[in-house]
DNA sequence: AAACAGGAACCAC
DNA sequence: GTGGTTCCTGTT
């Protein structure tokens, strides 16, 4: 991999196992929007546009410096993980082989723990379209405006701004009963009672327990936060889709979520979270079990 | 228009 | 600690 600066864009040469639709539309991130020139998002209070040239194997990051790339985006896009090897390892199992072939360009992003915490509290009992809408409204209302190419974008709200939010404003953003959970959680973080950044440093089991101290975070949401923002590749979030696909292909009948997690841990090992990501995309696109 | 989709809180037991 | 019910909003 070699990163080269062209004007205000970084071109990363030699990136493999990358396909934008798989990366940005597999349910892990909610702020990336597809446009003519690529996918655009606000991440870490910066607007970024990403596009990938499959033929030349170049990842183009617009509005990005070389320092930004090495200091942030390289890790954000998980570019130092050998997905070729991961996919090879997972493909010894015929079901995973099929799922991996289908979502071949998926990568698990390393996102911000605070943003991921709130985003997945919103995700509970909710669907992706609605989650995206709620996060957009919250950002427009409580985030900071950033203008790029003549367009307005909004950063993800800070803990302080959400802790101070009116109940009615959260309701208008479509949070529903989750507004209370968001405020409670934001308040805990703003007061420094629990830090998502400190939780990130803990091993899986402890982090899984700690993150559930936030209101609105249960077993599944905890696993999402650990996998998508705390570098825990063994975390295996079981939502209805993953439950269905696991029962359909591996078990044959309905079982409790706890059992699905332990079967997955045995079957997929330390990459269970990456396996989950391929399975989720496969199950949802193919409507397995529906 | 009633039914459904989607995880965690909360209260019984 | 387990099981059943309720929470909110958008879609069918």
Short mmCIF file of N, CA, C and O in Angstrom, two decimals, chain A residues 116-207:
data_model
loop_
_atom_site.label_atom_id
_atom_site.label_comp_id
_atom_site.label_asym_id
_atom_site.label_seq_id
_atom_site.Cartn_x
_atom_site.Cartn_y
_atom_site.Cartn_z
N UNK A 116 -20.69 5.69 17.97
CA UNK A 116 -21.20 4.33 17.79
C UNK A 116 -22.13 3.94 18.94
O UNK A 116 -23.17 3.30 18.72
N UNK A 117 -21.78 4.36 20.14
CA UNK A 117 -22.62 4.11 21.31
C UNK A 117 -24.03 4.68 21.08
O UNK A 117 -25.03 3.97 21.21
N UNK A 118 -24.11 5.94 20.74
CA UNK A 118 -25.42 6.58 20.54
C UNK A 118 -26.14 5.99 19.31
O UNK A 118 -27.33 5.71 19.36
N UNK A 119 -25.40 5.78 18.25
CA UNK A 119 -26.01 5.26 17.02
C UNK A 119 -26.68 3.91 17.25
O UNK A 119 -27.76 3.64 16.73
N UNK A 120 -26.04 3.06 18.04
CA UNK A 120 -26.61 1.73 18.24
C UNK A 120 -27.64 1.69 19.36
O UNK A 120 -28.44 0.76 19.42
N UNK A 121 -27.66 2.69 20.23
CA UNK A 121 -28.81 2.83 21.13
C UNK A 121 -30.04 3.14 20.27
O UNK A 121 -31.11 2.59 20.47
N UNK A 122 -29.84 4.00 19.28
CA UNK A 122 -30.94 4.34 18.37
C UNK A 122 -31.37 3.12 17.54
O UNK A 122 -32.53 2.99 17.17
N UNK A 123 -30.42 2.24 17.27
CA UNK A 123 -30.71 1.09 16.39
C UNK A 123 -31.66 0.07 17.03
O UNK A 123 -32.25 -0.74 16.32
N UNK A 124 -31.81 0.12 18.35
CA UNK A 124 -32.62 -0.90 19.03
C UNK A 124 -34.07 -0.83 18.58
O UNK A 124 -34.68 0.25 18.59
N UNK A 125 -34.61 -1.98 18.20
CA UNK A 125 -36.02 -2.04 17.81
C UNK A 125 -36.30 -1.07 16.66
O UNK A 125 -37.30 -0.34 16.69
N UNK A 126 -35.42 -1.03 15.69
CA UNK A 126 -35.47 -0.01 14.64
C UNK A 126 -34.89 -0.56 13.34
O UNK A 126 -34.21 -1.57 13.36
N UNK A 127 -35.18 0.10 12.23
CA UNK A 127 -34.58 -0.35 10.96
C UNK A 127 -33.60 0.69 10.41
O UNK A 127 -33.59 1.84 10.83
N UNK A 128 -32.76 0.26 9.46
CA UNK A 128 -31.62 1.07 9.03
C UNK A 128 -32.04 2.43 8.45
O UNK A 128 -31.45 3.45 8.78
N UNK A 129 -33.08 2.43 7.63
CA UNK A 129 -33.55 3.69 7.04
C UNK A 129 -33.90 4.70 8.13
O UNK A 129 -33.53 5.87 8.06
N UNK A 130 -34.63 4.22 9.12
CA UNK A 130 -35.06 5.12 10.18
C UNK A 130 -33.89 5.57 11.04
O UNK A 130 -33.82 6.71 11.46
N UNK A 131 -32.98 4.65 11.31
CA UNK A 131 -31.80 4.99 12.12
C UNK A 131 -31.03 6.13 11.44
O UNK A 131 -30.66 7.12 12.08
N UNK A 132 -30.82 5.99 10.14
CA UNK A 132 -30.10 7.02 9.39
C UNK A 132 -30.81 8.36 9.48
O UNK A 132 -30.17 9.40 9.69
N UNK A 133 -32.12 8.35 9.33
CA UNK A 133 -32.91 9.58 9.40
C UNK A 133 -32.78 10.26 10.75
O UNK A 133 -32.59 11.48 10.84
N UNK A 134 -32.86 9.47 11.80
CA UNK A 134 -32.77 10.02 13.16
C UNK A 134 -31.40 10.65 13.39
O UNK A 134 -31.28 11.77 13.90
N UNK A 135 -30.34 9.94 12.98
CA UNK A 135 -28.98 10.44 13.20
C UNK A 135 -28.74 11.72 12.38
O UNK A 135 -28.12 12.67 12.87
N UNK A 136 -29.26 11.76 11.17
CA UNK A 136 -29.16 12.99 10.36
C UNK A 136 -29.83 14.17 11.05
O UNK A 136 -29.27 15.27 11.12
N UNK A 137 -31.03 13.93 11.57
CA UNK A 137 -31.75 15.02 12.22
C UNK A 137 -31.05 15.47 13.50
O UNK A 137 -30.96 16.67 13.78
N UNK A 138 -30.57 14.51 14.27
CA UNK A 138 -29.84 14.87 15.50
C UNK A 138 -28.60 15.70 15.17
O UNK A 138 -28.30 16.69 15.85
N UNK A 139 -27.88 15.29 14.12
CA UNK A 139 -26.66 16.00 13.76
C UNK A 139 -26.97 17.41 13.26
O UNK A 139 -26.27 18.37 13.63
N UNK A 140 -28.01 17.53 12.43
CA UNK A 140 -28.38 18.85 11.91
C UNK A 140 -28.79 19.78 13.05
O UNK A 140 -28.52 20.97 13.03
N UNK A 141 -29.42 19.20 14.06
CA UNK A 141 -29.95 20.01 15.15
C UNK A 141 -28.92 20.29 16.25
O UNK A 141 -28.86 21.39 16.79
N UNK A 142 -28.10 19.31 16.55
CA UNK A 142 -27.18 19.45 17.69
C UNK A 142 -25.70 19.44 17.30
O UNK A 142 -24.85 19.68 18.15
N UNK A 143 -25.43 19.14 16.03
CA UNK A 143 -24.03 19.10 15.60
C UNK A 143 -23.56 20.46 15.13
O UNK A 143 -24.26 21.45 15.21
N UNK A 144 -22.32 20.50 14.65
CA UNK A 144 -21.71 21.74 14.17
C UNK A 144 -21.75 21.74 12.65
O UNK A 144 -21.47 20.72 12.02
N UNK A 145 -22.11 22.88 12.06
CA UNK A 145 -22.18 22.94 10.60
C UNK A 145 -20.78 22.98 9.99
O UNK A 145 -19.89 23.67 10.49
N UNK A 146 -20.60 22.22 8.92
CA UNK A 146 -19.34 22.23 8.17
C UNK A 146 -19.71 22.41 6.70
O UNK A 146 -20.52 21.66 6.18
N UNK A 147 -19.14 23.43 6.06
CA UNK A 147 -19.45 23.66 4.65
C UNK A 147 -18.31 23.12 3.79
O UNK A 147 -17.14 23.40 4.04
N UNK A 148 -18.67 22.33 2.80
CA UNK A 148 -17.67 21.77 1.88
C UNK A 148 -18.27 21.73 0.48
O UNK A 148 -19.40 21.26 0.31
N UNK A 149 -17.54 22.23 -0.49
CA UNK A 149 -18.02 22.31 -1.88
C UNK A 149 -19.38 23.01 -1.94
O UNK A 149 -20.26 22.61 -2.70
N UNK A 150 -19.56 24.01 -1.08
CA UNK A 150 -20.79 24.80 -1.09
C UNK A 150 -21.99 24.12 -0.46
O UNK A 150 -23.10 24.64 -0.52
N UNK A 151 -21.75 22.97 0.15
CA UNK A 151 -22.87 22.26 0.80
C UNK A 151 -22.66 22.18 2.30
O UNK A 151 -21.53 22.11 2.77
N UNK A 152 -23.78 22.17 3.03
CA UNK A 152 -23.69 22.06 4.49
C UNK A 152 -23.72 20.61 4.96
O UNK A 152 -24.53 19.81 4.49
N UNK A 153 -22.83 20.33 5.87
CA UNK A 153 -22.80 19.02 6.52
C UNK A 153 -22.80 19.29 8.03
O UNK A 153 -22.53 20.40 8.47
N UNK A 154 -23.08 18.27 8.81
CA UNK A 154 -23.13 18.46 10.26
C UNK A 154 -22.38 17.35 10.99
O UNK A 154 -22.57 16.17 10.68
N UNK A 155 -21.57 17.77 11.95
CA UNK A 155 -20.82 16.78 12.73
C UNK A 155 -21.76 16.06 13.70
O UNK A 155 -22.85 16.56 14.00
N UNK A 156 -21.34 14.93 14.17
CA UNK A 156 -22.14 14.19 15.16
C UNK A 156 -22.14 14.99 16.47
O UNK A 156 -21.12 15.53 16.88
N UNK A 157 -23.28 15.08 17.13
CA UNK A 157 -23.37 15.89 18.36
C UNK A 157 -22.42 15.41 19.46
O UNK A 157 -22.13 14.22 19.57
N UNK A 158 -21.97 16.35 20.27
CA UNK A 158 -21.11 16.02 21.41
C UNK A 158 -21.97 15.47 22.57
O UNK A 158 -23.18 15.69 22.60
N UNK A 159 -21.34 14.80 23.53
CA UNK A 159 -22.07 14.34 24.72
C UNK A 159 -22.76 15.50 25.44
O UNK A 159 -23.91 15.38 25.86
N UNK A 160 -22.06 16.64 25.52
CA UNK A 160 -22.62 17.79 26.22
C UNK A 160 -23.90 18.29 25.55
O UNK A 160 -24.90 18.60 26.21
N UNK A 161 -23.87 18.35 24.21
CA UNK A 161 -25.04 18.90 23.51
C UNK A 161 -26.24 17.97 23.63
O UNK A 161 -27.36 18.43 23.75
N UNK A 162 -26.02 16.67 23.62
CA UNK A 162 -27.16 15.75 23.76
C UNK A 162 -27.64 15.68 25.21
O UNK A 162 -28.83 15.50 25.46
N UNK A 163 -26.71 15.84 26.14
CA UNK A 163 -27.12 15.82 27.55
C UNK A 163 -28.02 17.00 27.86
O UNK A 163 -28.90 16.93 28.71
N UNK A 164 -27.79 18.10 27.13
CA UNK A 164 -28.57 19.33 27.38
C UNK A 164 -29.81 19.43 26.49
O UNK A 164 -30.57 20.38 26.60
N UNK A 165 -30.02 18.45 25.63
CA UNK A 165 -31.13 18.53 24.66
C UNK A 165 -32.49 18.48 25.35
O UNK A 165 -32.66 17.80 26.36
N UNK A 166 -33.45 19.21 24.79
CA UNK A 166 -34.83 19.14 25.28
C UNK A 166 -35.46 17.81 24.86
O UNK A 166 -35.23 17.33 23.76
N UNK A 167 -36.30 17.27 25.74
CA UNK A 167 -37.01 16.04 25.41
C UNK A 167 -37.82 16.21 24.12
O UNK A 167 -37.89 15.32 23.29
N UNK A 168 -38.43 17.40 23.99
CA UNK A 168 -39.28 17.62 22.82
C UNK A 168 -38.46 17.65 21.54
O UNK A 168 -38.90 17.18 20.50
N UNK A 169 -37.23 18.19 21.63
CA UNK A 169 -36.36 18.24 20.44
C UNK A 169 -35.96 16.84 20.00
O UNK A 169 -35.95 16.51 18.81
N UNK A 170 -35.65 15.99 20.98
CA UNK A 170 -35.29 14.61 20.66
C UNK A 170 -36.47 13.89 20.02
O UNK A 170 -36.32 13.10 19.09
N UNK A 171 -37.64 14.19 20.53
CA UNK A 171 -38.85 13.59 19.98
C UNK A 171 -39.04 14.00 18.53
O UNK A 171 -39.36 13.18 17.67
N UNK A 172 -38.81 15.29 18.26
CA UNK A 172 -38.95 15.79 16.88
C UNK A 172 -37.95 15.15 15.92
O UNK A 172 -38.19 15.06 14.72
N UNK A 173 -36.83 14.70 16.47
CA UNK A 173 -35.85 14.01 15.63
C UNK A 173 -36.25 12.55 15.37
O UNK A 173 -35.58 11.84 14.62
N UNK A 174 -37.32 12.10 16.01
CA UNK A 174 -37.82 10.75 15.75
C UNK A 174 -37.24 9.68 16.65
O UNK A 174 -37.37 8.48 16.36
N UNK A 175 -36.62 10.09 17.77
CA UNK A 175 -35.99 9.11 18.67
C UNK A 175 -37.01 8.22 19.37
O UNK A 175 -36.68 7.11 19.79
N UNK A 176 -38.23 8.71 19.50
CA UNK A 176 -39.24 7.93 20.23
C UNK A 176 -38.83 7.72 21.67
O UNK A 176 -38.19 8.59 22.27
N UNK A 177 -39.15 6.55 22.20
CA UNK A 177 -38.83 6.29 23.62
C UNK A 177 -37.33 6.21 23.87
O UNK A 177 -36.89 6.23 25.02
N UNK A 178 -36.50 6.16 22.80
CA UNK A 178 -35.05 6.07 22.97
C UNK A 178 -34.44 7.41 23.39
O UNK A 178 -33.29 7.46 23.81
N UNK A 179 -35.22 8.49 23.25
CA UNK A 179 -34.73 9.81 23.63
C UNK A 179 -34.21 9.84 25.06
O UNK A 179 -33.15 10.39 25.35
N UNK A 180 -34.95 9.19 25.94
CA UNK A 180 -34.58 9.08 27.35
C UNK A 180 -33.23 8.36 27.51
O UNK A 180 -32.38 8.78 28.29
N UNK A 181 -33.05 7.27 26.76
CA UNK A 181 -31.79 6.51 26.85
C UNK A 181 -30.62 7.38 26.37
O UNK A 181 -29.54 7.36 26.96
N UNK A 182 -30.86 8.10 25.27
CA UNK A 182 -29.81 8.95 24.70
C UNK A 182 -29.38 10.02 25.70
O UNK A 182 -28.20 10.25 25.94
N UNK A 183 -30.38 10.67 26.30
CA UNK A 183 -30.06 11.73 27.28
C UNK A 183 -29.31 11.19 28.48
O UNK A 183 -28.31 11.76 28.92
N UNK A 184 -29.79 10.08 29.01
CA UNK A 184 -29.11 9.44 30.15
C UNK A 184 -27.66 9.11 29.83
O UNK A 184 -26.75 9.41 30.61
N UNK A 185 -27.47 8.48 28.68
CA UNK A 185 -26.13 8.06 28.27
C UNK A 185 -25.23 9.27 28.05
O UNK A 185 -24.09 9.30 28.52
N UNK A 186 -25.76 10.28 27.34
CA UNK A 186 -24.97 11.49 27.07
C UNK A 186 -24.58 12.16 28.39
O UNK A 186 -23.46 12.64 28.54
N UNK A 187 -25.50 12.14 29.32
CA UNK A 187 -25.24 12.75 30.62
C UNK A 187 -24.12 12.00 31.36
O UNK A 187 -23.22 12.62 31.93
N UNK A 188 -24.16 10.68 31.32
CA UNK A 188 -23.11 9.88 31.98
C UNK A 188 -21.74 10.16 31.36
O UNK A 188 -20.74 10.28 32.07
N UNK A 189 -21.71 10.28 30.03
CA UNK A 189 -20.43 10.53 29.35
C UNK A 189 -19.96 11.96 29.61
O UNK A 189 -18.79 12.19 29.92
N UNK A 190 -20.89 12.92 29.51
CA UNK A 190 -20.53 14.33 29.71
C UNK A 190 -19.98 14.57 31.12
O UNK A 190 -19.04 15.34 31.31
N UNK A 191 -20.54 13.88 32.10
CA UNK A 191 -20.06 14.02 33.48
C UNK A 191 -18.80 13.23 33.74
O UNK A 191 -18.23 13.31 34.84
N UNK A 192 -18.41 12.41 32.78
CA UNK A 192 -17.20 11.61 32.95
C UNK A 192 -17.38 10.43 33.89
O UNK A 192 -16.41 9.88 34.42
N UNK A 193 -18.65 10.00 34.11
CA UNK A 193 -18.91 8.86 35.01
C UNK A 193 -18.42 7.55 34.37
O UNK A 193 -17.90 6.68 35.05
N UNK A 194 -18.63 7.42 33.09
CA UNK A 194 -18.15 6.27 32.32
C UNK A 194 -17.61 6.79 31.01
O UNK A 194 -18.25 7.62 30.37
N UNK A 195 -16.44 6.33 30.59
CA UNK A 195 -15.86 6.79 29.34
C UNK A 195 -15.81 5.68 28.30
O UNK A 195 -15.17 4.66 28.52
N UNK A 196 -16.46 5.88 27.15
CA UNK A 196 -16.39 4.88 26.09
C UNK A 196 -14.95 4.66 25.62
O UNK A 196 -14.61 3.56 25.17
N UNK A 197 -14.12 5.70 25.72
CA UNK A 197 -12.73 5.58 25.27
C UNK A 197 -11.91 4.72 26.22
O UNK A 197 -10.99 4.02 25.81
N UNK A 198 -12.25 4.76 27.51
CA UNK A 198 -11.58 3.88 28.46
C UNK A 198 -12.07 2.44 28.32
O UNK A 198 -11.28 1.50 28.44
N UNK A 199 -13.35 2.29 28.05
CA UNK A 199 -13.91 0.94 27.87
C UNK A 199 -13.23 0.25 26.69
O UNK A 199 -12.98 -0.95 26.70
N UNK A 200 -12.91 1.05 25.66
CA UNK A 200 -12.25 0.50 24.46
C UNK A 200 -10.96 -0.23 24.79
O UNK A 200 -10.57 -1.18 24.11
N UNK A 201 -10.28 0.20 25.87
CA UNK A 201 -8.99 -0.40 26.22
C UNK A 201 -9.14 -1.73 26.97
O UNK A 201 -8.16 -2.44 27.14
N UNK A 202 -10.34 -2.06 27.40
CA UNK A 202 -10.55 -3.30 28.16
C UNK A 202 -10.64 -4.51 27.24
O UNK A 202 -10.97 -4.38 26.07
N UNK A 203 -10.36 -5.71 27.78
CA UNK A 203 -10.58 -6.93 26.98
C UNK A 203 -12.08 -7.16 26.76
O UNK A 203 -12.92 -6.58 27.47
N UNK A 204 -12.41 -8.02 25.80
CA UNK A 204 -13.78 -8.20 25.35
C UNK A 204 -14.80 -8.37 26.48
O UNK A 204 -15.77 -7.62 26.56
N UNK A 205 -14.61 -9.36 27.34
CA UNK A 205 -15.61 -9.68 28.36
C UNK A 205 -15.93 -8.49 29.25
O UNK A 205 -17.09 -8.18 29.52
N UNK A 206 -14.87 -7.82 29.72
CA UNK A 206 -15.06 -6.68 30.61
C UNK A 206 -15.73 -5.52 29.89
O UNK A 206 -16.62 -4.86 30.43
N UNK A 207 -15.27 -5.26 28.68
CA UNK A 207 -15.85 -4.17 27.90
C UNK A 207 -17.33 -4.42 27.63
O UNK A 207 -18.16 -3.51 27.71
#
